[in-house]
mmCIF file of C-alpha atoms and ligand atoms in Angstrom:
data_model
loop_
_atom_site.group_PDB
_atom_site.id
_atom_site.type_symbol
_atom_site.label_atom_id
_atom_site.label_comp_id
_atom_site.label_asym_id
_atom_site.label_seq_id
_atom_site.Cartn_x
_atom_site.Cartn_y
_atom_site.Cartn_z
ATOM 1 C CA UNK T 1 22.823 -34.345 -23.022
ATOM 2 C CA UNK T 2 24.757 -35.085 -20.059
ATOM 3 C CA UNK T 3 28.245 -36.374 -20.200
ATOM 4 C CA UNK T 4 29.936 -37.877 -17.548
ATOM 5 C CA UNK T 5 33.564 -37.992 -17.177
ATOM 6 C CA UNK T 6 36.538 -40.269 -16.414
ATOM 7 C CA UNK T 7 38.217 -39.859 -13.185
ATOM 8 C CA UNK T 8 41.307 -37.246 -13.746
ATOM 9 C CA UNK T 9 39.699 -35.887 -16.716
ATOM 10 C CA UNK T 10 37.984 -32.783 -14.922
ATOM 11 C CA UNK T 11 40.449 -30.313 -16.255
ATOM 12 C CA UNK T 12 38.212 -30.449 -19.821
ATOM 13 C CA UNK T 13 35.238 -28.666 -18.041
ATOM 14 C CA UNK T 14 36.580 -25.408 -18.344
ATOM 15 C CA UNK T 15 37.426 -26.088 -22.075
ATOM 16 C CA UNK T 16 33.688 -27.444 -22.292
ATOM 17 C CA UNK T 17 32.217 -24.626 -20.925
ATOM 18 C CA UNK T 18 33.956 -22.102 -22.845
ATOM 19 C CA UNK T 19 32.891 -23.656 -26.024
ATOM 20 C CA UNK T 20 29.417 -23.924 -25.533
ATOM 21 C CA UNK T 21 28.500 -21.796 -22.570
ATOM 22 C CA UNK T 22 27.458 -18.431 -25.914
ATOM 23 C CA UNK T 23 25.165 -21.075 -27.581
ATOM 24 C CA UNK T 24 24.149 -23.122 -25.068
ATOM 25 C CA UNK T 25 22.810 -23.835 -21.136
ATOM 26 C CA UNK T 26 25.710 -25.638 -19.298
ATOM 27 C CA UNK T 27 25.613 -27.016 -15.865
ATOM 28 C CA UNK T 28 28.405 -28.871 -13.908
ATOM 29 C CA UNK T 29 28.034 -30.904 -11.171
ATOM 30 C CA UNK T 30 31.411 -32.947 -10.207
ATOM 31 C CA UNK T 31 32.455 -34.653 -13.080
ATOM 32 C CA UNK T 32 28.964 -34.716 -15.234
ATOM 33 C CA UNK T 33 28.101 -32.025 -17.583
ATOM 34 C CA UNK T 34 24.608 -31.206 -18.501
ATOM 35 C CA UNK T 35 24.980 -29.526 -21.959
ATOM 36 C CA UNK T 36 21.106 -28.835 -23.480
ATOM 37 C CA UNK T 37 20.882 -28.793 -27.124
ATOM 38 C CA UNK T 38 23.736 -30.587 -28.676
ATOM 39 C CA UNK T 39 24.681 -34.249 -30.098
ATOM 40 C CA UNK T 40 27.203 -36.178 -29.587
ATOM 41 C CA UNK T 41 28.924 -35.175 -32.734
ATOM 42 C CA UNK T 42 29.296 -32.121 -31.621
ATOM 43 C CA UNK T 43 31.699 -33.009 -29.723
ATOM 44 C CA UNK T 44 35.736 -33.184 -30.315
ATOM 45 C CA UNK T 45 38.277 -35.937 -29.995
ATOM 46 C CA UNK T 46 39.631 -34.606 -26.824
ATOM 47 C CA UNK T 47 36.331 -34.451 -25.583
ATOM 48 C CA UNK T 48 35.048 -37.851 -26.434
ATOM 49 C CA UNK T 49 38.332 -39.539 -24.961
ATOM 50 C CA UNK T 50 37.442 -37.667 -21.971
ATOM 51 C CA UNK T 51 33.992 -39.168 -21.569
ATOM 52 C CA UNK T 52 32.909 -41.953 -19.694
ATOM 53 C CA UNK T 53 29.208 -42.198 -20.395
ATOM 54 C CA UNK T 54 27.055 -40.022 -21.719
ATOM 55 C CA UNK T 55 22.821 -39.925 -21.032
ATOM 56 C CA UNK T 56 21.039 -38.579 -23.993
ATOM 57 C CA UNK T 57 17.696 -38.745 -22.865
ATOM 58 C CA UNK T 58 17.417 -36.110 -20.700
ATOM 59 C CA UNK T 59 14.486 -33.928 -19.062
ATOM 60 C CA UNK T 60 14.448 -30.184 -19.585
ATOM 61 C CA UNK T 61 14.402 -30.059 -15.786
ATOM 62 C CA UNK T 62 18.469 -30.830 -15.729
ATOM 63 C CA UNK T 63 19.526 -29.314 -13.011
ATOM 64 C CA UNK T 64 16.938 -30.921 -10.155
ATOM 65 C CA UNK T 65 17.626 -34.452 -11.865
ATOM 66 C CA UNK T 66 19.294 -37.730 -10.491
ATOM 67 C CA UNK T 67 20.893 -38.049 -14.084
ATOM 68 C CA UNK T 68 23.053 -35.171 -12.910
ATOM 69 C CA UNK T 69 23.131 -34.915 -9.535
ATOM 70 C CA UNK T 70 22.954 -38.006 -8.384
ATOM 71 C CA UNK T 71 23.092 -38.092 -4.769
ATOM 72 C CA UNK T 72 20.420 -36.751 -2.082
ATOM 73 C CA UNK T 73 20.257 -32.917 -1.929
ATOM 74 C CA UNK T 74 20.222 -32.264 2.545
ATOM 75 C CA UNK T 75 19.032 -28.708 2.823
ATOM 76 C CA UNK T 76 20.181 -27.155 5.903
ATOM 77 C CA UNK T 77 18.786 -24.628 8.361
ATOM 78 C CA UNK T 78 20.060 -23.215 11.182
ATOM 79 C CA UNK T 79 18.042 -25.933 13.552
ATOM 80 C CA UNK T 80 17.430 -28.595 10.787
ATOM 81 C CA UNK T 81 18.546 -30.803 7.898
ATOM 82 C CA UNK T 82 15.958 -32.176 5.399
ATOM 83 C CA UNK T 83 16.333 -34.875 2.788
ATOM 84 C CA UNK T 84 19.501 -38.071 3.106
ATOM 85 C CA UNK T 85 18.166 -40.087 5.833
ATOM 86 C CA UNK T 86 16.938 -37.452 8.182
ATOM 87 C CA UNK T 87 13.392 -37.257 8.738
ATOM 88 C CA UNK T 88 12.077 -33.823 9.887
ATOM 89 C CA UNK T 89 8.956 -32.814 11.320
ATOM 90 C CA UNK T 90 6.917 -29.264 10.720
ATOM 91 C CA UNK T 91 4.434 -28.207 12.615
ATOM 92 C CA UNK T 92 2.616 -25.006 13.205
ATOM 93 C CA UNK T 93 -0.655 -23.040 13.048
ATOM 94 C CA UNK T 94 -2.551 -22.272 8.879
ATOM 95 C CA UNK T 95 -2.254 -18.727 9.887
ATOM 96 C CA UNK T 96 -0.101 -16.533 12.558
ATOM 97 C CA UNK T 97 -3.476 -15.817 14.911
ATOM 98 C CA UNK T 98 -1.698 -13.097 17.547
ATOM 99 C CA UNK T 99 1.972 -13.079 19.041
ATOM 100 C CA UNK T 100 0.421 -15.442 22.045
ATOM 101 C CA UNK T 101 -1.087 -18.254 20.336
ATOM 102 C CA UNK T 102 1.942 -18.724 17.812
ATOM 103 C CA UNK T 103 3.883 -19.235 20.897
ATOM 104 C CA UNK T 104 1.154 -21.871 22.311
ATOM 105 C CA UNK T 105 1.384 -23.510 19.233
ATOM 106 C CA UNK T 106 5.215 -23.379 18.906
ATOM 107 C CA UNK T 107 5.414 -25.260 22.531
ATOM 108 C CA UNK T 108 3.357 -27.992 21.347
ATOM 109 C CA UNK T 109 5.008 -28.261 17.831
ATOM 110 C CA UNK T 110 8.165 -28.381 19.326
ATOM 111 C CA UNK T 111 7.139 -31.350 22.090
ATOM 112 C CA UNK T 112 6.496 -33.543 19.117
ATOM 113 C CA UNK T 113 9.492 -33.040 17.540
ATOM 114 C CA UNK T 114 9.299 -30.941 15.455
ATOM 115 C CA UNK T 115 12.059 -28.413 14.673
ATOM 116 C CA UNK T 116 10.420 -26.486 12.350
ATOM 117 C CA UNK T 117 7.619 -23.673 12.966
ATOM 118 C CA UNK T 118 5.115 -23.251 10.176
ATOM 119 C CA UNK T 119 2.951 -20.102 9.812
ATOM 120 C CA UNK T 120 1.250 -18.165 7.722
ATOM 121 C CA UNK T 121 0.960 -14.569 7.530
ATOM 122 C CA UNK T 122 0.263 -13.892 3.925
ATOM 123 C CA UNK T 123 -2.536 -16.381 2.835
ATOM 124 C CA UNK T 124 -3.633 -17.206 -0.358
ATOM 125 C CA UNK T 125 -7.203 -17.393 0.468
ATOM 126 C CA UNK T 126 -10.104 -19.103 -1.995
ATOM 127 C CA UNK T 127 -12.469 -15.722 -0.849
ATOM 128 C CA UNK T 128 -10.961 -12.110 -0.804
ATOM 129 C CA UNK T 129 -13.386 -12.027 2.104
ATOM 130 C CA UNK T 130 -11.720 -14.361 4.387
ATOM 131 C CA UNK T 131 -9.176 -13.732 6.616
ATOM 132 C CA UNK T 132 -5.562 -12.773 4.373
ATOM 133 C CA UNK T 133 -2.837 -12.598 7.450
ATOM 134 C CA UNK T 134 -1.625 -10.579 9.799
ATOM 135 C CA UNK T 135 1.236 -9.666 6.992
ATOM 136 C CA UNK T 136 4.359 -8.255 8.786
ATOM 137 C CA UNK T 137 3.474 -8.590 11.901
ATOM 138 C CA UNK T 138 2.526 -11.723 11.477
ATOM 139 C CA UNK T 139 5.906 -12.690 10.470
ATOM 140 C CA UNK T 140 7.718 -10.901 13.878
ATOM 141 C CA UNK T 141 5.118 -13.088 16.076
ATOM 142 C CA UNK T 142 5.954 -16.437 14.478
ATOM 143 C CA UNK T 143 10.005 -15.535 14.237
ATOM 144 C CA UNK T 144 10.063 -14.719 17.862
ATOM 145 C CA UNK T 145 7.502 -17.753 18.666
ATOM 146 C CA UNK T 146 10.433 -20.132 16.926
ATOM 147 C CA UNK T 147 12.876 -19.786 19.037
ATOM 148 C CA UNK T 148 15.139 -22.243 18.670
ATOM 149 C CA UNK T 149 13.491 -23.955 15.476
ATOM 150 C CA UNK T 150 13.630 -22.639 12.279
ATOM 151 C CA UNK T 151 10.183 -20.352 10.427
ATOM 152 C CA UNK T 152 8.318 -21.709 7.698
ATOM 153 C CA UNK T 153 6.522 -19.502 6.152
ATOM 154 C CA UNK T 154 4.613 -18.315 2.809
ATOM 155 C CA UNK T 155 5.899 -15.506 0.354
ATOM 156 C CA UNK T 156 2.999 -14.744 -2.579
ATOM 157 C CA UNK T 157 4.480 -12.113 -3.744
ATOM 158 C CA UNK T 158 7.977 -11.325 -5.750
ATOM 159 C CA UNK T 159 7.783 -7.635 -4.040
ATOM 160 C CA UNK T 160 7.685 -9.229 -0.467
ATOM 161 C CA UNK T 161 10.602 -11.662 -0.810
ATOM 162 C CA UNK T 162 13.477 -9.032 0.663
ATOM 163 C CA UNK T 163 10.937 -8.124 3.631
ATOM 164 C CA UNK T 164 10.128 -12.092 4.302
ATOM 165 C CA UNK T 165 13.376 -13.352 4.148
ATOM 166 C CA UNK T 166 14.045 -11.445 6.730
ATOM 167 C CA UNK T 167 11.944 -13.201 9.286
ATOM 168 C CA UNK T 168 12.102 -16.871 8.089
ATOM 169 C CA UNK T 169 14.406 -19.905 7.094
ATOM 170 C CA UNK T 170 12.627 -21.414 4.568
ATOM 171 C CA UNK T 171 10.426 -19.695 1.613
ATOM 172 C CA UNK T 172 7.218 -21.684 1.265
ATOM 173 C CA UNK T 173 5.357 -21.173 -1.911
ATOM 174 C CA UNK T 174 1.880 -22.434 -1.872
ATOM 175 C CA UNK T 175 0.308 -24.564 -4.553
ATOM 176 C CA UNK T 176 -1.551 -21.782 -6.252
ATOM 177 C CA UNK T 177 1.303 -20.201 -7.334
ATOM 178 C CA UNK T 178 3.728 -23.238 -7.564
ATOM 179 C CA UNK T 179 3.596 -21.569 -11.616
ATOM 180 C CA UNK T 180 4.104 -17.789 -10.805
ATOM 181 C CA UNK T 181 7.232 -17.797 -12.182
ATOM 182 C CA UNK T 182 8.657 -14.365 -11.366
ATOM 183 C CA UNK T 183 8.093 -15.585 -7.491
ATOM 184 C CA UNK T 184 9.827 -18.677 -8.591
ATOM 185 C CA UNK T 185 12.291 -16.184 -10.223
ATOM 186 C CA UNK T 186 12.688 -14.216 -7.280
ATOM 187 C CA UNK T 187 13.376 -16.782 -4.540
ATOM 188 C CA UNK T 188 15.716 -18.457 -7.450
ATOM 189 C CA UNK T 189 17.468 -15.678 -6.413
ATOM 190 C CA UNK T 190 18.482 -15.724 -2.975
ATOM 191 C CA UNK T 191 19.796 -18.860 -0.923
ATOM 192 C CA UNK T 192 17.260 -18.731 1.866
ATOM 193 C CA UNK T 193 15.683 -22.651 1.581
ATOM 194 C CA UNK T 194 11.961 -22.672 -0.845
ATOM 195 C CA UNK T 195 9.767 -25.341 0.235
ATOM 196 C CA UNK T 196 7.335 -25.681 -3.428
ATOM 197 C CA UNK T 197 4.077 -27.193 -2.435
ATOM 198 C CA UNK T 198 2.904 -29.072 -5.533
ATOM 199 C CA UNK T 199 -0.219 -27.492 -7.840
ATOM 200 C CA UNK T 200 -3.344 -28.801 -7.436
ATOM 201 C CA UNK T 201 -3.222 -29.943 -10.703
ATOM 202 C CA UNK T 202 0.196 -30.069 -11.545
ATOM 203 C CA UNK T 203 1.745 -33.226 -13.315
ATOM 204 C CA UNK T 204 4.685 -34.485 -11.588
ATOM 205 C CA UNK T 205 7.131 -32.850 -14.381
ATOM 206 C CA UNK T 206 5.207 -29.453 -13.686
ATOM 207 C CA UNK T 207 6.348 -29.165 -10.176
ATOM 208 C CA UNK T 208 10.098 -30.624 -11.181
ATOM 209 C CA UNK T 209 9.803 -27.886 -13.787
ATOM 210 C CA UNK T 210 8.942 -25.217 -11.624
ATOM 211 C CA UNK T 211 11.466 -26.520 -8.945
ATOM 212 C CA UNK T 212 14.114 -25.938 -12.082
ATOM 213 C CA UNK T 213 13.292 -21.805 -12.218
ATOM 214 C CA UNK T 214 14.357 -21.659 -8.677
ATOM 215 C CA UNK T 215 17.589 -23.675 -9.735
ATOM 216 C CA UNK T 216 17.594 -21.721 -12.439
ATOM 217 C CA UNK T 217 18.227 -18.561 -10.564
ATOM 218 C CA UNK T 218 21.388 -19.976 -8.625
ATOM 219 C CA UNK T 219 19.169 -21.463 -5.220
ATOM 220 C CA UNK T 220 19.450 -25.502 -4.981
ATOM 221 C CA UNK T 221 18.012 -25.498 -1.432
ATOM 222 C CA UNK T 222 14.573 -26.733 -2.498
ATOM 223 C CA UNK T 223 12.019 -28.894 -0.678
ATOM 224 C CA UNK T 224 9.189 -30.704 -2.908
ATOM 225 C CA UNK T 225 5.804 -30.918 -1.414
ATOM 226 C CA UNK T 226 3.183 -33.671 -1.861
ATOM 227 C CA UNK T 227 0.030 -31.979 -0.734
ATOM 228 C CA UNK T 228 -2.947 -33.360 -2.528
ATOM 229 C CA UNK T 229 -4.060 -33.276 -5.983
ATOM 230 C CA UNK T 230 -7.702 -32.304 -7.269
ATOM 231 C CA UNK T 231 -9.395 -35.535 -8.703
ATOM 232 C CA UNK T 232 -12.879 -36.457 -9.837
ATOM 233 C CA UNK T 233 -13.758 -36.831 -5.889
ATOM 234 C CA UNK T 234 -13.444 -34.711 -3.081
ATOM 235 C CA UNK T 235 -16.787 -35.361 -1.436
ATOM 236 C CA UNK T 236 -15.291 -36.755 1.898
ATOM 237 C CA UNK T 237 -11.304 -35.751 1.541
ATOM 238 C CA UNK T 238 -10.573 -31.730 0.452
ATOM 239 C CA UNK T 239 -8.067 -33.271 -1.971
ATOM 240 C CA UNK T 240 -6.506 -36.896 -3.542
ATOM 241 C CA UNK T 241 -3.144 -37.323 -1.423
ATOM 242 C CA UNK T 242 -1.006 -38.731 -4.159
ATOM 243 C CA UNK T 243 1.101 -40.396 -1.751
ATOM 244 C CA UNK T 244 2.669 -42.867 -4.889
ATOM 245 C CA UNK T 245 4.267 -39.125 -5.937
ATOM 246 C CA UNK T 246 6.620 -39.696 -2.924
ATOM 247 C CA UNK T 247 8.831 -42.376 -4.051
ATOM 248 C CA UNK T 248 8.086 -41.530 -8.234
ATOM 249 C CA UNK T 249 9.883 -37.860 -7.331
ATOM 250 C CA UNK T 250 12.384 -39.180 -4.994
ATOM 251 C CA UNK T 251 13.563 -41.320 -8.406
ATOM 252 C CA UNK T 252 13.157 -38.745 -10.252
ATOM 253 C CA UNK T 253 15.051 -35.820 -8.359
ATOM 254 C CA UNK T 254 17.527 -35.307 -5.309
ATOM 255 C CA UNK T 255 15.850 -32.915 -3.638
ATOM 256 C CA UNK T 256 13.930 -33.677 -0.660
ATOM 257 C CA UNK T 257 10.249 -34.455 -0.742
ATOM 258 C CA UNK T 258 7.891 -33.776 2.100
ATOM 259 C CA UNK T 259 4.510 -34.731 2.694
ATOM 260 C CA UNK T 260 2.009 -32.241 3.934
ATOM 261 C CA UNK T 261 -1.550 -34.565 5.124
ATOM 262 C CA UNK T 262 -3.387 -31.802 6.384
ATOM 263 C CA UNK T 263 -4.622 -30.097 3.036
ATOM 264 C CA UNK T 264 -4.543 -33.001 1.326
ATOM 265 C CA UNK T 265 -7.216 -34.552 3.742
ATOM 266 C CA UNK T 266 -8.968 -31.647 4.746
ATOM 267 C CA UNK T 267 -10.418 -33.130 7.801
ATOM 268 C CA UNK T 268 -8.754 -33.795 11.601
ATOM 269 C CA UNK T 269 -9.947 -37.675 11.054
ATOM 270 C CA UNK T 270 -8.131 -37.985 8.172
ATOM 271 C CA UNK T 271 -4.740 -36.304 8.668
ATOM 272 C CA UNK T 272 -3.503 -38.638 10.694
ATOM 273 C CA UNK T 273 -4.098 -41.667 8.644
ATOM 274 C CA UNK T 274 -2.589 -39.443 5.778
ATOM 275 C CA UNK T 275 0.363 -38.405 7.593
ATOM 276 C CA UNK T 276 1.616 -42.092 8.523
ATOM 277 C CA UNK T 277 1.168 -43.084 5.022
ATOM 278 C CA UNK T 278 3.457 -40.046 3.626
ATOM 279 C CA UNK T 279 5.955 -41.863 6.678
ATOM 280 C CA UNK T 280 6.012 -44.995 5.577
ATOM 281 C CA UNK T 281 6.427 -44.156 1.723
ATOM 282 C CA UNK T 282 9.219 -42.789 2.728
ATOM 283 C CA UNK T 283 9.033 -38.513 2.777
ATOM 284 C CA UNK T 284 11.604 -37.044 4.232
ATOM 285 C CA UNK T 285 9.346 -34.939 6.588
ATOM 286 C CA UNK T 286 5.478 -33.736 7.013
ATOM 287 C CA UNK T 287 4.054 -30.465 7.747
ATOM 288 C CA UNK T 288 0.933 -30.521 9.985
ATOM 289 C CA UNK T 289 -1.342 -28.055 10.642
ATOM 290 C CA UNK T 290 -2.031 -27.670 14.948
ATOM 291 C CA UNK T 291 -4.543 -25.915 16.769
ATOM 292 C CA UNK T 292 -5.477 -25.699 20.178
ATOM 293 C CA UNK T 293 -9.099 -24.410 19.589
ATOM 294 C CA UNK T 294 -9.949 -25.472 15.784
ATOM 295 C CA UNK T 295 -13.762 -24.119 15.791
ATOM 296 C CA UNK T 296 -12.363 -20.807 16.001
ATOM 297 C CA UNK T 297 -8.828 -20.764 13.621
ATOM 298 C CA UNK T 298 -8.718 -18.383 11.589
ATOM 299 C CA UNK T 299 -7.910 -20.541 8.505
ATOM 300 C CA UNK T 300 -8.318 -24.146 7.822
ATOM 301 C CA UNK T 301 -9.568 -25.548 11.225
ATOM 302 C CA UNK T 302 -11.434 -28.357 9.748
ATOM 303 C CA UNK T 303 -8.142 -30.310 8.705
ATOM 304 C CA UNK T 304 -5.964 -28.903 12.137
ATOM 305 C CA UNK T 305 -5.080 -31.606 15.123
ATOM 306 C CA UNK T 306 -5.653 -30.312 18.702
ATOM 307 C CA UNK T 307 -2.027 -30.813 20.649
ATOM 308 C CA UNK T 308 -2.881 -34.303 21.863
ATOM 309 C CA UNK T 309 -3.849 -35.439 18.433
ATOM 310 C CA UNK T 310 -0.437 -34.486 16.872
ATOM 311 C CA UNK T 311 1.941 -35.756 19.609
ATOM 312 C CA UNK T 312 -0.084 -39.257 19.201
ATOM 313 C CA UNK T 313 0.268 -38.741 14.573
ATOM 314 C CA UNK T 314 4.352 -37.243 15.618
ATOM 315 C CA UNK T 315 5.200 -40.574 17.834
ATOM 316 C CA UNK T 316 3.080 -42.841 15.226
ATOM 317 C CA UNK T 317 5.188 -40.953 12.532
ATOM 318 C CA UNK T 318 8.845 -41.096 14.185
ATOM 319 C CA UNK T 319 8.084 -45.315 15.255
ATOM 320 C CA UNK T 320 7.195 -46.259 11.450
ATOM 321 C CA UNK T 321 10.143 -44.025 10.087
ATOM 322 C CA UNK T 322 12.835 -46.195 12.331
ATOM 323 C CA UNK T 323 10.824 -49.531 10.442
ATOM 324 C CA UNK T 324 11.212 -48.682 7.015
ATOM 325 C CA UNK T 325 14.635 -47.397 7.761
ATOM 326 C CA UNK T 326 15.726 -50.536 9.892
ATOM 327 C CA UNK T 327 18.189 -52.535 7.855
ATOM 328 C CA UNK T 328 16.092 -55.531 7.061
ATOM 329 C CA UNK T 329 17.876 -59.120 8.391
ATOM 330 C CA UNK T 330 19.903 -61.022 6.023
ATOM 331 C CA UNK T 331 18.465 -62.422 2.929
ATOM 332 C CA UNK T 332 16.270 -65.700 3.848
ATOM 333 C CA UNK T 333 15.835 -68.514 2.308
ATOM 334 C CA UNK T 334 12.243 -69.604 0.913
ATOM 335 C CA UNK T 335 11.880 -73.131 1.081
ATOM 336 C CA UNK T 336 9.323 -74.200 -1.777
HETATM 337 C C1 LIG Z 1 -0.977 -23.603 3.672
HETATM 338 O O1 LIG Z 1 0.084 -24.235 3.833
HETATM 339 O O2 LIG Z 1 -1.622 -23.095 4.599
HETATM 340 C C2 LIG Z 1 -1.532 -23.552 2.297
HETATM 341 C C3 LIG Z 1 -2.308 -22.548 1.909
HETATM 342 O O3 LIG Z 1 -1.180 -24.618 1.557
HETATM 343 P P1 LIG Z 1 -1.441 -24.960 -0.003
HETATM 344 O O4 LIG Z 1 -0.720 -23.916 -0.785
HETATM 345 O O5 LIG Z 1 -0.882 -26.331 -0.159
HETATM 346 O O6 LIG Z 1 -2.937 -24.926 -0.222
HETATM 347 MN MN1 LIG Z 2 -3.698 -24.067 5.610
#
């Protein structure tokens, strides 16, 4: 249940929590009060007069809800703000190759605006066989690559989350392990930024309910990816961008959700196509995979753009993001 109160009546949280906090989860944001498990007749005099409204039906995900926080959640790095009306591109290499072609790649992310480097030096690979990072290292080529934009970059494992936070801005965890919920339990714990890349299979209230653990822990800074769902067909696309998740999570929760084309498409021809339609569903950002010489990338080069590709997809992007967040012109009549 969450119970919202009248204006001047704020001094009854305390009393609230104090009552129920033993028994009970509470959560406070402003003047509503998520309280899970109890009626309304549990509830005092002095409590009811003190209520304005209260929402009963309410998802076990509470904390990463509109119901109780109702306004946009802006996450903010050092170079960046994501979610409210900015719109914020990511760019970057699948994996950290070598110190020098993070860099190349950094240049050309940057150029198209975006102000976040992505990177991966831990990889969750399909095959133990296939390339798994350059680990550490990894991680000092793409932090002194970014310059002055911020690291994205992927944790797997609880263990590594004190060594990778100290290279990057913002956690990503990848959509195999969007459930591993001591990582989600770990990174729940600090207040570095987690960017949660939805399952492949995961239902829209698995992801908000994973998002919740890292809540959970204390950390609100949390990005929601879209990037592509398995479905009955991925003959010609690696995955099913679910690009109608965009504006069904934005309802659902206040934290910012991104759009990530390239492993939902899978192929260059595709991403771009992918990425505009993430735009003008209205995601607060995308994260694009780049590469300068995709026959030989180390991960993923099927679904990378070459530089020129991207800064064509990043102006495309930026142009239909100022139409959909134009004011429209006053209301006209139809004449019938
Ligand atoms: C990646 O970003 O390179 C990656 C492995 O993504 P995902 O977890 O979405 O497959
Ligand atoms: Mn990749």
């Amino acid at each position: 249940m969450i119970i919202v109160l009248k204006n001047g009546h704020e001094n009854i949280i305390d009393e609230i929590k104090s009552r129920f906090t033993e028994t009970n989860e509470v959560f406070v944001h402003n003047n509503r009060v998520a309280i899970q498990g109890i009626s309304e007749d549990e509830l005092n005099a002095e409590e009811k007069n003190a209520i304005d409204l209260i929402i009963d039906n309410v998802p076990a995900a509470v904390q990463g809800s509109r119901l109780f926080h109702p306004e946009d959640t802006i996450v903010t790095t050092p170079h960046s703000q994501i979610g409210g009306d900015h719109f914020t591109m990511m760019a970057g290499p699948c994996s950290v190759e070598s110190a020098e072609h993070v860099m190349k790649m950094a240049k050309v992310a940057k150029s198209g605006g975006a102000t976040i480097l992505r990177g991966g030096a831990f990889k969750p690979r399909t095959s133990p066989y296939s390339f798994q990072g350059l680990g550490e290292d990894g991680l000092k080529f793409l932090r002194a690559a970014a310059d002055d934009m911020d690291v994205l970059t992927e944790v797997m494992d609880q263990d590594h989350v004190a060594m990778v936070e100290q290279y990057t801005d913002i956690f990503q965890i990848g959509a195999r392990n969007m459930q591993n919920f001591s990582l989600l339990k770990a990174v729940g714990k600090t207040q570095t930024p987690v960017m949660l890349k939805r399952g492949m299979s995961a239902t829209i209230d698995d992801i908000l309910n994973a998002a919740e653990y890292i809540a959970a822990g204390g950390n609100h800074n949390i990005i929601i990816t879209e990037r592509g769902i398995r479905t009955f067909d991925n003959k010609y696309t690696r995955n099913t961008l679910d690009v109608g998740a965009v504006p069904v999570l934005q309802k659902l929760t206040h934290y910012p959700v991104i759009l990530d084309p390239s492993h939902a498409a899978g192929h260059t021809e595709f991403v771009t196509p992918e990425a505009l339609a993430g735009v003008a569903v209205g995601a607060s950002g995308l994260v694009v995979e780049i590469h300068d010489d995709p026959a030989h990338a180390f991960s993923d080069g099927a679904q990378a753009l070459k530089p020129d590709e991207y800064l064509a997809m990043a102006q495309q992007a930026f142009a239909i993001r100022k139409v959909i967040t134009t004011p429209t012109q006053e209301k006209s009549e139809v004449k019938l």
